[in-house]
XYZ file of C-alpha atoms in Angstrom:
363
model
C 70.838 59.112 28.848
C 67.824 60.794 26.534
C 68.503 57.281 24.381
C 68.437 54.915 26.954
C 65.624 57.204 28.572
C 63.414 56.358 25.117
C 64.109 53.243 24.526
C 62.383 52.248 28.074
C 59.266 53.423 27.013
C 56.706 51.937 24.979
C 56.421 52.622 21.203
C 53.677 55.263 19.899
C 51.857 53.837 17.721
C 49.507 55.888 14.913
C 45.826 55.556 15.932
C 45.688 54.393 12.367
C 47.624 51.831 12.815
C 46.236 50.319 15.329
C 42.843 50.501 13.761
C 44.020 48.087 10.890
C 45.936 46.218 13.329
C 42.821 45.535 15.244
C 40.557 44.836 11.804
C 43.393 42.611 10.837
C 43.076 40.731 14.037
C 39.136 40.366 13.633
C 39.598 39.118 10.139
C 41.768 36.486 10.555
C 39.665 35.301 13.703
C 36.916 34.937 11.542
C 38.410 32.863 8.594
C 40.139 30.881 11.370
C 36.370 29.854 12.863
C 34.887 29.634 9.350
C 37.410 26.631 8.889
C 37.088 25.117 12.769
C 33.550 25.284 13.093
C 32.759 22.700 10.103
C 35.635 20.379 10.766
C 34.052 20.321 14.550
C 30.755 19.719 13.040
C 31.825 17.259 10.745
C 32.942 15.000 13.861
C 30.002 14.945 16.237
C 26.860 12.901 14.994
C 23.263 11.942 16.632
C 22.331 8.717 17.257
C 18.786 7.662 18.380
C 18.024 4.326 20.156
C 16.029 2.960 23.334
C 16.531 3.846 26.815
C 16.944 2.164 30.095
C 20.140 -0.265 30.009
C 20.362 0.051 25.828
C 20.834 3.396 26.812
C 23.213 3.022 29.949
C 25.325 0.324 27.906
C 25.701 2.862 24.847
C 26.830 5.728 26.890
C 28.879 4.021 29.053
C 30.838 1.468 27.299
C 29.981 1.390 23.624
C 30.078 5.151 22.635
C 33.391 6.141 24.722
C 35.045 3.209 22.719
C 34.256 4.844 18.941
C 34.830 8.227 20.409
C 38.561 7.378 21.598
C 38.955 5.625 18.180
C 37.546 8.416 15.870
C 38.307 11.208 17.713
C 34.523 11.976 16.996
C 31.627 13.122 19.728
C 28.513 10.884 19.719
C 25.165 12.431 21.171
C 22.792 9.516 22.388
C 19.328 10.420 21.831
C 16.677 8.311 23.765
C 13.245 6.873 22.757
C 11.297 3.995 22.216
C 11.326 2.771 18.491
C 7.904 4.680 17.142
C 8.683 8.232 18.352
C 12.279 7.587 16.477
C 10.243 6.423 13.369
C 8.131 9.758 13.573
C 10.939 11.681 13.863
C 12.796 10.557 10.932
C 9.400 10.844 9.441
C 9.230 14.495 10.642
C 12.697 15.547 9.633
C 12.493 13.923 6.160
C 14.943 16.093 4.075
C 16.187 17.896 7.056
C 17.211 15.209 9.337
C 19.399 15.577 12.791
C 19.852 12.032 13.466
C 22.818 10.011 11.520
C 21.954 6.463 12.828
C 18.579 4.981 14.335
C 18.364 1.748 16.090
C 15.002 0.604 16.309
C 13.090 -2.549 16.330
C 12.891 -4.408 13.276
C 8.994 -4.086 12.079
C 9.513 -0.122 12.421
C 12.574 -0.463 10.557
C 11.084 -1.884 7.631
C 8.345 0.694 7.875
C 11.635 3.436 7.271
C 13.715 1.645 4.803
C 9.670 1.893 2.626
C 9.648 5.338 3.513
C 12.909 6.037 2.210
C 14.705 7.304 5.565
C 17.277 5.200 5.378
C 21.060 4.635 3.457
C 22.316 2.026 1.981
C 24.632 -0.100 4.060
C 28.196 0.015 3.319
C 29.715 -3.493 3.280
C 33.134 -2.964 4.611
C 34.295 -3.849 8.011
C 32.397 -5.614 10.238
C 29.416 -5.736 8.684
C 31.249 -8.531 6.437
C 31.046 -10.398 9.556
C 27.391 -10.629 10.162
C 24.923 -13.667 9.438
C 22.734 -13.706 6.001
C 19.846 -12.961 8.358
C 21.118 -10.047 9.780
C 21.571 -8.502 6.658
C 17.740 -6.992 6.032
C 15.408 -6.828 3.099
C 17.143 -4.035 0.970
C 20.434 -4.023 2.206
C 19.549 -0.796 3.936
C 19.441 -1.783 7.427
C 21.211 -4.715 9.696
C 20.238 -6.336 12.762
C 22.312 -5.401 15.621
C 21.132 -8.069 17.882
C 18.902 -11.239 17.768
C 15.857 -11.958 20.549
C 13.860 -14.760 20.132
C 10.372 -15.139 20.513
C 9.089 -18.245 21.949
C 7.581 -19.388 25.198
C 8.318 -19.850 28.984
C 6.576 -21.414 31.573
C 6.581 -21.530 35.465
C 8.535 -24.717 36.122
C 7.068 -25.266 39.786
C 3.213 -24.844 38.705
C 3.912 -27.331 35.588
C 5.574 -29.783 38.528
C 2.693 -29.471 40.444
C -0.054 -29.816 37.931
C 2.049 -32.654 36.588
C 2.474 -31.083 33.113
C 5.467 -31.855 30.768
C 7.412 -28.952 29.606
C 5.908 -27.116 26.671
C 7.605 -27.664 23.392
C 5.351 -26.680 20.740
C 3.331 -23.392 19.606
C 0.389 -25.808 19.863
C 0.862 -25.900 23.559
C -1.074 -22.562 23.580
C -4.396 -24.320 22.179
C -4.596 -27.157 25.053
C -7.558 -26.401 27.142
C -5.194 -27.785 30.118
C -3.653 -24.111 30.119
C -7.215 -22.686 30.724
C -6.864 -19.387 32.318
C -2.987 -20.082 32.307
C -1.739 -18.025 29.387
C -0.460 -14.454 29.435
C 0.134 -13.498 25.873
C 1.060 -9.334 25.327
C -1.895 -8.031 22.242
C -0.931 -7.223 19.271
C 0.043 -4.173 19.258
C 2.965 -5.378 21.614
C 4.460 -7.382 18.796
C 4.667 -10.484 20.615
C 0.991 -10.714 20.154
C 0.989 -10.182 16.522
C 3.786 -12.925 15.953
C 1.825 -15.270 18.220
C -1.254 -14.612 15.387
C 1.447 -15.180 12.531
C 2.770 -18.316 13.270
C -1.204 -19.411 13.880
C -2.138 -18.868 10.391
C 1.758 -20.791 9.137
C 1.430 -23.851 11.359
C -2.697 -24.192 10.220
C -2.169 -23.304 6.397
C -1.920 -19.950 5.965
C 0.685 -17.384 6.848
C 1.559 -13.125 6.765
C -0.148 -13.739 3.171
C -2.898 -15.591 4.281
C -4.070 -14.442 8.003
C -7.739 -16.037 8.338
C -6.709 -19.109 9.963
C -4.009 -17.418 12.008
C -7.440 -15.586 13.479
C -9.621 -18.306 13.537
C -7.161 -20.093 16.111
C -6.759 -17.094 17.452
C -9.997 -16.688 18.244
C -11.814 -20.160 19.251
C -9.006 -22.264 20.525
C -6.214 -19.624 22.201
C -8.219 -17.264 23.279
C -9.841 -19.251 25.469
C -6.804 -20.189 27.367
C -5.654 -16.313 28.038
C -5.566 -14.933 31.300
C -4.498 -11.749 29.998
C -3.484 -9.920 27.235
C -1.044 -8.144 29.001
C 0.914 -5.320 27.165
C 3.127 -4.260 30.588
C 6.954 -6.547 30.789
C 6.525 -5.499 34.282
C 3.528 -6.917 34.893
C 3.909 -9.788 32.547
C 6.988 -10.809 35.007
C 5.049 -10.029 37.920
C 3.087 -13.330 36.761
C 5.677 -15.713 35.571
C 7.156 -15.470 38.926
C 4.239 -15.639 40.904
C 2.822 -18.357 38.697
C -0.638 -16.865 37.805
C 0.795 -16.590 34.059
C 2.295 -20.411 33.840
C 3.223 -20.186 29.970
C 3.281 -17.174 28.180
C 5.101 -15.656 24.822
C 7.556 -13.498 24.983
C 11.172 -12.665 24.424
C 14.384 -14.431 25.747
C 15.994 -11.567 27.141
C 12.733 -10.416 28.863
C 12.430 -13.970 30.224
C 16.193 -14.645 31.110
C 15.768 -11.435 33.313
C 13.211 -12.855 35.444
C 15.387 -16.208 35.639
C 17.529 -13.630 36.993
C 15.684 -12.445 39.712
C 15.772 -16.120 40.323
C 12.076 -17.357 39.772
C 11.349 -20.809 38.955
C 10.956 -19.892 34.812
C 12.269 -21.391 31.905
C 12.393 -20.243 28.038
C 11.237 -22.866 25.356
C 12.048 -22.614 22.383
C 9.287 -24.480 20.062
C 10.101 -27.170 17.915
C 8.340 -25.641 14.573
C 11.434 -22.387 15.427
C 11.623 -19.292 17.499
C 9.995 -15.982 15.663
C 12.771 -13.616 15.532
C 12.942 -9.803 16.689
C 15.713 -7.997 15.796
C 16.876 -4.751 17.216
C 18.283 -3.062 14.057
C 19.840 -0.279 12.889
C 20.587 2.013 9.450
C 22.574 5.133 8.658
C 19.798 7.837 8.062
C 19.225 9.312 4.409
C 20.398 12.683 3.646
C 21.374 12.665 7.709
C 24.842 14.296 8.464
C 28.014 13.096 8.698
C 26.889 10.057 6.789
C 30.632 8.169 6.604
C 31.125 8.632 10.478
C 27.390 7.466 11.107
C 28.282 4.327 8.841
C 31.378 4.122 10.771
C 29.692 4.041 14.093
C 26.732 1.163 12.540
C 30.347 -0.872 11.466
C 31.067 -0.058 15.122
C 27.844 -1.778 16.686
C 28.330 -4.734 14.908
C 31.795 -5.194 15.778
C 32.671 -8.921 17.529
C 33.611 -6.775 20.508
C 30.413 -4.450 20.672
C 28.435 -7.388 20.076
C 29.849 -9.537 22.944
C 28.953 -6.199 25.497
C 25.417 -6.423 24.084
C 24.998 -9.878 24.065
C 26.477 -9.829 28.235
C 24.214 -6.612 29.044
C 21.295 -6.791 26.853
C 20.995 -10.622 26.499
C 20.735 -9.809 22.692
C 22.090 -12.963 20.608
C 25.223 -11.338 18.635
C 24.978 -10.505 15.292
C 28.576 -11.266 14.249
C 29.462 -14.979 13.896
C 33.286 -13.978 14.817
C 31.986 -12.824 18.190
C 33.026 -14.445 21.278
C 31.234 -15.443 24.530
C 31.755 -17.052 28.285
C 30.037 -20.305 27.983
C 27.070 -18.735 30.563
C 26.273 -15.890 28.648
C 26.002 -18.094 25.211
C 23.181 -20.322 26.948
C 21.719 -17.241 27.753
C 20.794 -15.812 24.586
C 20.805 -17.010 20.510
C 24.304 -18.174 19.249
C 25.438 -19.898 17.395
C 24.748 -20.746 13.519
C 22.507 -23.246 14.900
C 20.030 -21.342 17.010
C 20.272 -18.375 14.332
C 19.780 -20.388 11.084
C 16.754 -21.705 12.909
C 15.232 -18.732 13.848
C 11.790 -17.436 11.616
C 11.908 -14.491 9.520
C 8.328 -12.978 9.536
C 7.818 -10.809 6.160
C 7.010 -7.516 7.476
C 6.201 -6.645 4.311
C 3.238 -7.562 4.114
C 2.495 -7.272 8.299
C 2.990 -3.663 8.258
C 0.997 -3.263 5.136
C -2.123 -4.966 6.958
C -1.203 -3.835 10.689
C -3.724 -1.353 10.801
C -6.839 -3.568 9.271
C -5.263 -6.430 11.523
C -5.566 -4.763 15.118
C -8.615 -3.387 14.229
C -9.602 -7.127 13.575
C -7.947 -8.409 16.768
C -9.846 -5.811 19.225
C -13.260 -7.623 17.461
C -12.507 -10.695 17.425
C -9.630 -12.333 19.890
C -9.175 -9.496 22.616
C -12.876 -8.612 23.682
């Protein structure tokens, strides 16, 4: 009975026992988390792009889909494409951020600066067009907008106007008070002012008689320099801005809302503007963030962006409903056609030309 009695109760164990026990326990639970914590770090990465439906379209449909894949964690950090320049610029040698999608002209301004990674040609970015593949080979385009003109279809009708065709259009005093061009520091004004100077002799190299049109001939013609896309659709619908430059997304959104507006795109070509994007230098997790920029330009990805964003797709393998293609640039024809502008040399002279602008076209 004294046996049985014993072996019911629990065993005594030497207060020094336990102590290593205990340390034993603590140890282990600390290499354990020494090896998790990395290999959890390893997987999550910080990606920085623009808000408002870019943002809504990442988080909802474009980040869950690399996340199931990769078993990774995405973080999608909002802003417009300057403040995610600064930042890179800020964190230079400490960075957060593994992949920035900004606007093309800022791009350039960070592959110069050094903030970005080669691109690694395997996947899908074997699949993009030539001019989606950037100066450098250290960013690609992730989407294609093109920069032309639109025009209020009823007040042309009633004025009796054919529809605009040319760049030109912008100089003919008919359009007095008509045009709504954004200023330069919009970028649709400072492409308007490039493809002055190329189509009267000059060029990014050679600005003077991009301003000089500018300044005696368009100018004239402006309603408004107006930097506000709400505002600036405000007017295409009402018809107080009857032709204007801007984008073909920001114009097919108005179409949307069903006003009477239709985007041209000019017989000399269509400047481009491409969203873009690069793995950031020295940023962490660099093979997942290059994964995730493969990931973007993926026929699939491209085909969500193109249906959301009205951003032309990127990848020639990509696929679209016949309505969304009219909608936006596809197609090797539309993209060989569009122009390149050598930012180069624009962001070189930005500065010296706004300063320029303020004096001269916008006063």
């Amino acid at each position: 009975m004294n046996s049985c009695k014993n072996m019911d109760q629990p065993e005594k164990i030497p207060t020094a026992e336990k102590k290593m026990r205990k340390y034993l326990y603590v140890m282990s639970a600390t290499i354990m988390a020494a090896f998790v914590a990395p290999a959890l770090a390893q997987t999550h990465i910080y990606v920085g792009g623009s808000g408002g439906a870019t943002e809504q379209l990442f988080k909802e449909k474009i980040i869950p889909a690399f996340e199931a894949r990769t078993g990774s964690r995405v973080t999608y950090v909002a802003g417009n494409s300057t403040d995610i320049l600064a930042k890179l610029q800020a964190q230079k040698g400490k960075q957060e951020l593994s992949v920035a999608l900004i606007d093309d002209g800022p791009m350039y301004q960070a592959v110069g600066a050094g903030l970005c990674a080669p691109v690694q040609n395997s996947g899908s970015i074997n699949e993009i067009y030539p001019n989606a593949r950037m100066v450098g080979d250290k960013s690609v385009g992730i989407g294609f907008i093109a920069t032309g003109l639109a025009y209020n279809k009823e007040v042309f009708t009633k004025n009796g106007w054919s529809a605009p065709t040319s760049w030109n259009d912008l100089l003919n005093p008919k359009y007095k008070q008509k045009v709504v061009i954004p200023p330069i520091t919009n970028g649709y004004g400072l492409l308007t002012l490039v493809m002055m100077a190329r189509l009267n002799g000059g060029g990014e190299e050679k600005i003077d008689p991009g301003f000089e049109v500018m300044t005696k001939k368009v100018a004239p013609n402006v309603l408004a320099w107006e930097p506000s896309p709400g505002k600036m659709a405000q007017m295409m619908q009402t018809g107080e801005g009857a032709l204007v430059v801007w984008g073909n997304g920001r114009v097919q959104s108005v179409v949307d809302q069903g006003a009477p507006v239709e985007f041209v795109y000019p017989k000399e070509g269509a400047v481009v503007i491409m969203v873009s994007g690069c793995v950031v230098n020295d940023g962490p997790q660099a093979a997942l963030g290059q994964q995730f920029l493969q990931h973007v330009v993926s026929a699939e990805v491209q085909g969500m962006i193109a249906s959301r964003l009205g951003w032309g797709p990127v990848n020639n393998t990509t696929k679209l409903e016949p309505d969304i293609a009219a909608k936006v640039v596809f197609g090797p024809e539309k993209v060989n056609a569009l122009i390149s502008p050598n930012y180069d040399i624009i962001n070189a002279k930005r500065a010296e030309w706004t300063n320029r602008w303020n004096r001269s076209v916008e006063k």
